Tab-separated table of C-alpha atoms and ligand atoms in Angstrom:
chain	number	residue	atom	x	y	z
A	1	MET	CA	16.820	-7.454	45.762
A	2	ALA	CA	16.213	-10.170	43.183
A	3	GLU	CA	19.103	-11.107	40.933
A	4	VAL	CA	18.884	-10.878	37.148
A	5	LEU	CA	21.165	-13.014	34.986
A	6	VAL	CA	22.769	-11.219	32.053
A	7	TYR	CA	24.421	-13.364	29.378
A	8	VAL	CA	27.675	-11.710	28.312
A	9	ASP	CA	28.383	-11.302	24.598
A	10	HIS	CA	32.131	-10.830	24.200
A	11	VAL	CA	35.071	-11.434	21.900
A	12	ASP	CA	37.962	-12.910	23.920
A	13	GLY	CA	36.909	-10.964	27.004
A	14	ALA	CA	36.174	-7.686	25.171
A	15	VAL	CA	32.555	-7.105	26.192
A	16	ARG	CA	30.295	-5.979	23.378
A	17	LYS	CA	28.075	-2.937	23.798
A	18	PRO	CA	24.714	-4.795	23.767
A	19	THR	CA	25.739	-6.498	27.028
A	20	LEU	CA	26.306	-3.114	28.694
A	21	GLU	CA	22.849	-2.095	27.487
A	22	LEU	CA	21.424	-5.273	29.042
A	23	LEU	CA	23.084	-4.428	32.365
A	24	THR	CA	21.434	-0.994	32.291
A	25	LEU	CA	18.018	-2.561	31.665
A	26	ALA	CA	18.632	-5.345	34.205
A	27	ARG	CA	19.107	-2.750	36.944
A	28	ARG	CA	15.483	-1.689	36.465
A	29	ILE	CA	14.295	-5.096	37.596
A	30	GLY	CA	16.958	-6.292	40.018
A	31	GLU	CA	20.670	-6.789	40.677
A	32	PRO	CA	22.593	-7.799	37.554
A	33	VAL	CA	24.683	-10.961	37.739
A	34	ALA	CA	26.720	-11.447	34.554
A	35	VAL	CA	27.432	-14.879	33.066
A	36	HIS	CA	30.755	-14.909	31.202
A	37	LEU	CA	31.568	-18.033	29.195
A	38	GLY	CA	35.021	-18.351	27.684
A	39	ALA	CA	38.421	-16.766	28.255
A	40	ASN	CA	39.476	-13.538	29.968
A	41	ALA	CA	36.687	-13.280	32.537
A	42	GLU	CA	38.807	-11.048	34.795
A	43	GLU	CA	39.283	-8.521	32.008
A	44	ALA	CA	35.570	-8.594	31.179
A	45	ALA	CA	34.630	-8.267	34.855
A	46	LYS	CA	36.187	-4.786	35.034
A	47	VAL	CA	33.807	-3.305	32.494
A	48	LEU	CA	30.883	-5.462	33.665
A	49	GLY	CA	31.397	-4.197	37.239
A	50	GLU	CA	31.618	-0.604	36.014
A	51	HIS	CA	28.185	-1.079	34.451
A	52	GLY	CA	26.443	-2.565	37.452
A	53	ALA	CA	27.257	-6.294	37.585
A	54	VAL	CA	27.432	-7.219	41.260
A	55	LYS	CA	28.900	-10.594	40.379
A	56	VAL	CA	30.375	-12.299	37.328
A	57	LEU	CA	29.796	-16.049	37.120
A	58	ALA	CA	32.596	-17.338	34.903
A	59	ALA	CA	33.237	-20.650	33.200
A	60	ASP	CA	35.630	-21.666	30.478
A	61	ALA	CA	35.675	-24.934	28.566
A	62	PRO	CA	37.000	-25.928	25.152
A	63	GLU	CA	33.492	-27.144	24.260
A	64	PHE	CA	32.249	-23.519	24.114
A	65	ALA	CA	34.402	-22.966	21.047
A	66	GLU	CA	34.249	-26.489	19.599
A	67	TYR	CA	30.491	-26.942	19.401
A	68	LEU	CA	27.463	-24.855	18.521
A	69	VAL	CA	25.443	-23.288	21.301
A	70	ALA	CA	24.343	-26.311	23.394
A	71	PRO	CA	27.377	-26.330	25.804
A	72	LYS	CA	26.723	-22.653	26.525
A	73	VAL	CA	23.123	-23.532	27.375
A	74	ASP	CA	24.444	-26.086	29.889
A	75	ALA	CA	26.552	-23.343	31.460
A	76	LEU	CA	23.759	-20.768	31.526
A	77	GLN	CA	21.490	-23.352	33.097
A	78	ALA	CA	24.144	-23.991	35.771
A	79	ALA	CA	24.143	-20.242	36.499
A	80	TYR	CA	20.354	-20.268	36.599
A	81	ASP	CA	20.382	-23.154	39.099
A	82	ALA	CA	22.980	-21.378	41.244
A	83	VAL	CA	21.182	-18.035	41.384
A	84	SER	CA	17.410	-18.657	40.929
A	85	PRO	CA	17.129	-15.286	39.163
A	86	ALA	CA	14.068	-13.111	38.648
A	87	ALA	CA	14.824	-12.987	34.914
A	88	VAL	CA	17.434	-13.993	32.347
A	89	LEU	CA	18.449	-11.392	29.751
A	90	LEU	CA	20.358	-12.079	26.526
A	91	PRO	CA	21.204	-9.997	23.487
A	92	SER	CA	18.899	-10.464	20.491
A	93	SER	CA	21.650	-11.887	18.309
A	94	ALA	CA	21.160	-15.182	16.466
A	95	GLU	CA	23.192	-16.874	19.213
A	96	GLY	CA	21.436	-15.048	22.059
A	97	LYS	CA	18.024	-16.023	20.762
A	98	GLU	CA	18.967	-19.658	20.303
A	99	ILE	CA	20.552	-19.953	23.739
A	100	GLY	CA	17.575	-18.149	25.306
A	101	ALA	CA	15.030	-20.365	23.582
A	102	ARG	CA	16.824	-23.565	24.562
A	103	LEU	CA	17.149	-22.390	28.168
A	104	ALA	CA	13.462	-21.456	28.315
A	105	VAL	CA	12.482	-24.958	27.142
A	106	ARG	CA	14.775	-26.592	29.699
A	107	ILE	CA	13.525	-24.561	32.658
A	108	GLY	CA	9.875	-24.616	31.559
A	109	SER	CA	9.622	-20.845	31.114
A	110	GLY	CA	8.297	-18.528	28.480
A	111	ILE	CA	10.562	-16.380	26.308
A	112	ILE	CA	10.134	-12.905	24.831
A	113	THR	CA	12.457	-12.112	21.929
A	114	ASP	CA	13.489	-8.831	20.306
A	115	ALA	CA	12.354	-6.602	23.168
A	116	VAL	CA	13.124	-2.915	22.647
A	117	ASP	CA	12.476	-1.847	26.236
A	118	LEU	CA	12.079	-3.383	29.665
A	119	GLU	CA	10.476	-2.207	32.874
A	120	ALA	CA	9.610	-3.651	36.266
A	121	GLY	CA	5.995	-4.768	36.699
A	122	ASP	CA	3.891	-5.988	39.635
A	123	GLU	CA	3.895	-9.524	38.250
A	124	GLY	CA	7.368	-9.559	36.724
A	125	PRO	CA	9.333	-7.676	34.076
A	126	VAL	CA	7.318	-6.135	31.247
A	127	ALA	CA	8.951	-6.138	27.803
A	128	THR	CA	8.108	-3.834	24.925
A	129	GLN	CA	8.228	-5.258	21.407
A	130	SER	CA	7.718	-3.603	18.072
A	131	VAL	CA	5.583	-5.906	15.877
A	132	PHE	CA	3.936	-6.202	12.439
A	133	ALA	CA	6.614	-4.225	10.620
A	134	ALA	CA	6.705	-1.825	13.568
A	135	SER	CA	3.052	-0.836	13.049
A	136	PHE	CA	2.291	-1.740	16.671
A	137	THR	CA	4.055	-1.679	19.996
A	138	THR	CA	3.139	-4.428	22.438
A	139	LYS	CA	3.912	-4.816	26.107
A	140	SER	CA	4.022	-8.342	27.451
A	141	ARG	CA	5.285	-10.404	30.306
A	142	VAL	CA	6.116	-14.056	30.725
A	143	SER	CA	3.313	-15.687	32.698
A	144	LYS	CA	4.992	-19.043	33.417
A	145	GLY	CA	8.361	-19.607	35.027
A	146	THR	CA	11.360	-17.293	35.077
A	147	PRO	CA	11.176	-14.791	32.197
A	148	VAL	CA	13.835	-15.252	29.522
A	149	ILE	CA	14.057	-12.083	27.468
A	150	THR	CA	16.258	-11.184	24.503
A	151	VAL	CA	16.758	-7.467	23.863
A	152	LYS	CA	17.647	-5.778	20.580
A	153	PRO	CA	20.924	-3.836	20.434
A	154	ASN	CA	20.608	-0.061	20.966
A	155	SER	CA	17.474	-0.422	23.096
A	156	ALA	CA	19.114	1.480	25.959
A	157	ALA	CA	22.149	3.696	26.419
A	158	PRO	CA	24.762	1.914	28.569
A	159	GLU	CA	25.039	3.720	31.895
A	160	ALA	CA	27.951	3.467	34.287
A	161	ALA	CA	26.908	2.224	37.741
A	162	PRO	CA	29.926	0.963	39.669
A	163	ALA	CA	29.386	-2.379	41.377
A	164	ALA	CA	31.664	-5.090	42.728
A	165	GLY	CA	31.861	-7.237	39.591
A	166	THR	CA	33.370	-10.036	41.680
A	167	VAL	CA	34.368	-13.036	39.600
A	168	GLU	CA	33.098	-16.389	40.857
A	169	GLN	CA	33.882	-19.632	39.086
A	170	LEU	CA	30.844	-21.501	37.912
A	171	ALA	CA	30.954	-25.318	37.989
A	172	VAL	CA	29.650	-26.567	34.660
A	173	THR	CA	29.093	-30.109	33.425
A	174	ILE	CA	28.695	-30.314	29.691
A	175	ALA	CA	26.335	-33.112	28.714
A	176	ASP	CA	27.292	-35.538	25.934
A	177	SER	CA	23.997	-34.654	24.271
A	178	SER	CA	25.281	-31.062	23.968
A	179	LYS	CA	28.150	-32.201	21.759
A	180	GLY	CA	25.960	-32.996	18.801
A	181	THR	CA	27.055	-30.289	16.366
A	182	LYS	CA	30.782	-29.695	16.042
A	183	ILE	CA	32.268	-26.618	14.395
A	184	VAL	CA	34.588	-27.793	11.610
A	185	SER	CA	36.009	-24.458	10.484
A	186	ARG	CA	35.696	-20.725	11.008
A	187	THR	CA	36.283	-18.146	8.317
A	188	PRO	CA	36.459	-14.640	9.736
A	189	ARG	CA	34.815	-12.040	7.546
A	190	GLU	CA	37.151	-9.474	6.076
A	191	SER	CA	36.923	-6.483	8.362
A	192	THR	CA	35.693	-3.204	6.890
A	193	GLY	CA	36.726	-1.362	10.039
A	194	ARG	CA	33.114	-0.252	10.423
A	195	PRO	CA	30.876	-1.151	13.366
A	196	GLU	CA	28.635	-4.201	13.210
A	197	LEU	CA	25.370	-3.243	11.491
A	198	THR	CA	23.006	-4.402	14.232
A	199	GLU	CA	25.030	-2.757	16.990
A	200	ALA	CA	26.008	0.522	15.344
A	201	ALA	CA	24.793	3.755	16.907
A	202	ILE	CA	24.554	5.273	13.404
A	203	VAL	CA	23.611	3.504	10.160
A	204	VAL	CA	23.797	5.027	6.685
A	205	SER	CA	21.868	2.986	4.101
A	206	GLY	CA	21.678	3.189	0.346
A	207	GLY	CA	18.918	1.960	-1.935
A	208	ARG	CA	18.091	1.668	-5.619
A	209	GLY	CA	18.664	5.410	-5.905
A	210	VAL	CA	22.406	4.788	-5.468
A	211	ASN	CA	22.224	3.353	-8.955
A	212	GLY	CA	25.144	0.930	-9.009
A	213	ALA	CA	27.815	-0.751	-6.894
A	214	GLU	CA	30.321	1.781	-8.187
A	215	ASN	CA	28.390	4.569	-6.409
A	216	PHE	CA	28.203	2.941	-2.965
A	217	PRO	CA	31.490	4.623	-1.909
A	218	VAL	CA	29.376	7.815	-1.680
A	219	ILE	CA	27.336	6.117	1.067
A	220	GLU	CA	30.451	4.599	2.656
A	221	ALA	CA	32.181	7.970	2.814
A	222	LEU	CA	29.312	9.478	4.798
A	223	ALA	CA	29.231	6.394	7.031
A	224	ASP	CA	32.978	6.652	7.687
A	225	SER	CA	32.782	10.353	8.493
A	226	LEU	CA	30.180	9.491	11.165
A	227	GLY	CA	31.765	6.241	12.397
A	228	ALA	CA	28.637	4.490	11.137
A	229	ALA	CA	27.755	1.107	9.671
A	230	VAL	CA	26.554	0.806	6.070
A	231	GLY	CA	23.157	-0.691	5.280
A	232	ALA	CA	21.334	-1.357	2.023
A	233	SER	CA	17.801	-1.914	0.813
A	234	ARG	CA	16.879	-5.227	-0.737
A	235	ALA	CA	16.662	-3.591	-4.150
A	236	ALA	CA	20.342	-2.622	-3.853
A	237	VAL	CA	21.277	-6.067	-2.548
A	238	ASP	CA	19.282	-7.953	-5.188
A	239	ALA	CA	20.977	-5.863	-7.855
A	240	GLY	CA	24.319	-7.123	-6.510
A	241	TRP	CA	25.510	-3.668	-5.448
A	242	TYR	CA	26.035	-4.515	-1.776
A	243	PRO	CA	26.315	-7.779	0.253
A	244	HIS	CA	23.222	-9.397	1.722
A	245	THR	CA	24.857	-9.239	5.165
A	246	ASN	CA	24.183	-5.490	5.005
A	247	GLN	CA	20.515	-5.714	4.022
A	248	VAL	CA	18.132	-3.934	6.365
A	249	GLY	CA	14.530	-5.053	6.560
A	250	GLN	CA	12.107	-7.914	6.908
A	251	THR	CA	14.364	-10.408	5.150
A	252	GLY	CA	17.550	-8.689	6.239
A	253	LYS	CA	18.766	-7.344	9.546
A	254	SER	CA	16.798	-5.394	12.060
A	255	VAL	CA	18.542	-2.254	13.302
A	256	SER	CA	17.609	0.250	15.959
A	257	PRO	CA	20.373	2.882	15.954
A	258	GLN	CA	20.332	6.360	17.432
A	259	LEU	CA	20.477	7.742	13.883
A	260	TYR	CA	19.406	6.064	10.614
A	261	ILE	CA	20.097	7.835	7.329
A	262	ALA	CA	18.304	6.418	4.268
A	263	ALA	CA	19.579	7.640	0.908
A	264	GLY	CA	17.715	6.742	-2.283
A	265	ILE	CA	15.341	4.414	-0.420
A	266	SER	CA	11.578	4.694	-1.019
A	267	GLY	CA	10.470	3.346	2.376
A	268	ALA	CA	8.651	0.116	1.478
A	269	ILE	CA	7.005	-1.625	4.437
A	270	GLN	CA	9.530	-4.470	4.268
A	271	HIS	CA	12.401	-1.987	4.622
A	272	ARG	CA	10.654	-0.109	7.423
A	273	ALA	CA	10.270	-3.400	9.310
A	274	GLY	CA	14.009	-3.417	9.849
A	275	MET	CA	14.638	0.214	10.807
A	276	GLN	CA	11.468	1.829	12.058
A	277	THR	CA	12.513	1.679	15.710
A	278	SER	CA	15.575	3.852	14.983
A	279	LYS	CA	15.592	6.828	17.355
A	280	THR	CA	16.116	9.518	14.688
A	281	ILE	CA	15.454	8.882	10.999
A	282	VAL	CA	16.747	11.043	8.173
A	283	ALA	CA	15.862	10.443	4.512
A	284	ILE	CA	17.411	11.854	1.369
A	285	ASN	CA	15.217	11.261	-1.669
A	286	LYS	CA	14.593	13.219	-4.835
A	287	ASP	CA	10.886	12.339	-4.804
A	288	ALA	CA	9.025	14.501	-2.285
A	289	GLU	CA	6.162	11.960	-2.366
A	290	ALA	CA	8.354	8.979	-1.374
A	291	PRO	CA	6.655	7.044	1.477
A	292	ILE	CA	9.829	7.210	3.588
A	293	PHE	CA	9.045	10.872	4.270
A	294	ASP	CA	5.959	9.769	6.310
A	295	LEU	CA	8.340	8.188	8.769
A	296	VAL	CA	11.257	10.557	9.096
A	297	ASP	CA	12.313	13.071	11.694
A	298	TYR	CA	14.245	15.036	9.051
A	299	GLY	CA	13.815	14.774	5.299
A	300	VAL	CA	15.875	16.234	2.493
A	301	VAL	CA	14.237	16.378	-0.953
A	302	GLY	CA	17.181	16.282	-3.301
A	303	ASP	CA	19.590	14.249	-5.363
A	304	LEU	CA	21.658	12.044	-3.079
A	305	PHE	CA	24.706	12.624	-5.270
A	306	ASP	CA	24.536	16.315	-4.296
A	307	VAL	CA	23.298	15.978	-0.725
A	308	VAL	CA	25.360	13.044	0.602
A	309	PRO	CA	28.833	14.350	-0.423
A	310	ALA	CA	27.919	17.821	0.915
A	311	LEU	CA	26.857	16.248	4.206
A	312	THR	CA	30.068	14.209	4.350
A	313	GLU	CA	32.188	17.325	3.842
A	314	GLU	CA	30.214	19.185	6.518
A	315	VAL	CA	30.622	16.342	9.023
A	316	LYS	CA	34.365	16.241	8.326
A	317	THR	CA	34.745	19.923	9.225
A	318	ARG	CA	33.331	19.319	12.731
B	1	LIG	P1	12.856	1.741	-4.686
B	1	LIG	O1	11.571	1.409	-4.062
B	1	LIG	O2	12.984	1.579	-6.165
B	1	LIG	O3	13.168	3.247	-4.290
B	1	LIG	C1	14.279	3.948	-4.756
B	1	LIG	C2	14.115	5.389	-4.248
B	1	LIG	O4	15.283	6.118	-4.592
B	1	LIG	C3	12.923	6.120	-4.864
B	1	LIG	O5	12.119	6.630	-3.816
B	1	LIG	C4	13.555	7.239	-5.679
B	1	LIG	O6	12.807	8.449	-5.634
B	1	LIG	C5	14.879	7.425	-4.971
B	1	LIG	N1	15.953	7.944	-5.808
B	1	LIG	C6	16.326	7.534	-7.054
B	1	LIG	N2	17.416	8.213	-7.469
B	1	LIG	C7	17.737	9.085	-6.480
B	1	LIG	C8	18.751	10.054	-6.315
B	1	LIG	N3	19.691	10.258	-7.261
B	1	LIG	N4	18.761	10.781	-5.175
B	1	LIG	C9	17.824	10.577	-4.207
B	1	LIG	N5	16.841	9.676	-4.325
B	1	LIG	C10	16.788	8.916	-5.431
B	1	LIG	N6	13.246	-4.499	1.086
B	1	LIG	C11	14.198	-4.147	1.934
B	1	LIG	O7	14.788	-3.064	1.848
B	1	LIG	N7	14.577	-5.015	2.938
B	1	LIG	C12	14.001	-6.218	3.103
B	1	LIG	O8	14.394	-6.963	4.003
B	1	LIG	C13	12.947	-6.598	2.207
B	1	LIG	N8	12.310	-7.772	2.350
B	1	LIG	C14	11.291	-8.071	1.497
B	1	LIG	C15	10.552	-9.252	1.714
B	1	LIG	C16	9.505	-9.546	0.866
B	1	LIG	C17	8.723	-10.813	1.120
B	1	LIG	C18	9.162	-8.683	-0.186
B	1	LIG	C19	8.017	-9.001	-1.072
B	1	LIG	C20	9.874	-7.524	-0.395
B	1	LIG	C21	10.954	-7.207	0.438
B	1	LIG	N9	11.693	-6.042	0.257
B	1	LIG	C22	12.628	-5.696	1.159
B	1	LIG	C23	11.546	-5.221	-0.962
B	1	LIG	C24	10.707	-3.977	-0.763
B	1	LIG	O9	9.354	-4.282	-1.018
B	1	LIG	C25	11.156	-2.891	-1.755
B	1	LIG	O10	11.078	-3.397	-3.070
B	1	LIG	C26	12.568	-2.386	-1.526
B	1	LIG	O11	12.735	-2.026	-0.173
B	1	LIG	C27	12.817	-1.178	-2.407
B	1	LIG	O12	14.128	-0.732	-2.252
B	1	LIG	P2	14.499	0.768	-2.540
B	1	LIG	O13	13.712	1.657	-1.635
B	1	LIG	O14	15.969	0.877	-2.520
B	1	LIG	O15	14.050	0.936	-4.061
């Protein structure tokens, strides 16, 4: 069976959920071989093996942390040369997309970004994308070279599929030309204790209807009761009520959670562009004519200041 390279997104060996989703999708088109760059490969290999990685190609070098993505591209290319895979899958993060694009240029392949599904096809893997503010779904395949595909978080549920997960060291030479952009400092963001917006299984978002930064704790309380991330519409962000890092939409982040709850959000096309592929959408809006209701699976016509706290209390009792 053909091998499929899966680029591992991890924090010090703690594998992030989008990688486990990639392994699940990779199994549809071949045998997953994970590429782990950085420390603690053995620790990562346990969970990668549990989710179907037959092999883990591991490399560690100080350059991975010292420079922007180019040294990691060198390493992924070394894995590509070693394996000759049927496809290369990466998470659709900013880093994943940049590494994927650079690799595709180097190996003379095409790239598909932001796929939301993946299936085997007669002429290679077929990726589904959601385009034009999610008005259309397209299916496409790379017609030249080895397909490089980045996949949005939450596109598949991670499935356990025990495999060997054997760690093999990957010999990597980092080119001088890859040391062009050095990282001079890192400032970790203050942790809210909530999941990362683009990876969260549940997102609770507030819009202009929240009517002030001082009212966002109402949204946060529901999010915390559900273990969810907090999102915001651009109107709420532009008003300075919530940080831009939490904006959902065309000029914000694109999310695709299992459950998206929109409170006090009208459903403008630019907001929909960032959340329309959510599996289940719930809206709370006091205007029964709000466009968001055209999109939802469940809609509540009501004042969010009544509905959201009641929902939070109900969730807490379960
Ligand atoms: P509104 O449209 O004002 O809607 C507020 C809603 O809250 C209304 O439906 C109202 O009935 C309801 N409401 C009010 N009070 C309550 C209450 N007490 N209880 C319940 N409901 C209540 N927008 C984004 O979100 N993300 C983007 O990335 C984005 N990018 C953009 C890019 C461009 C180029 C442009 C032009 C626009 C972009 N926008 C984006 C803006 C977008 O067009 C809308 O203006 C914005 O999404 C509106 O935000 P909103 O739904 O919170 O506010």
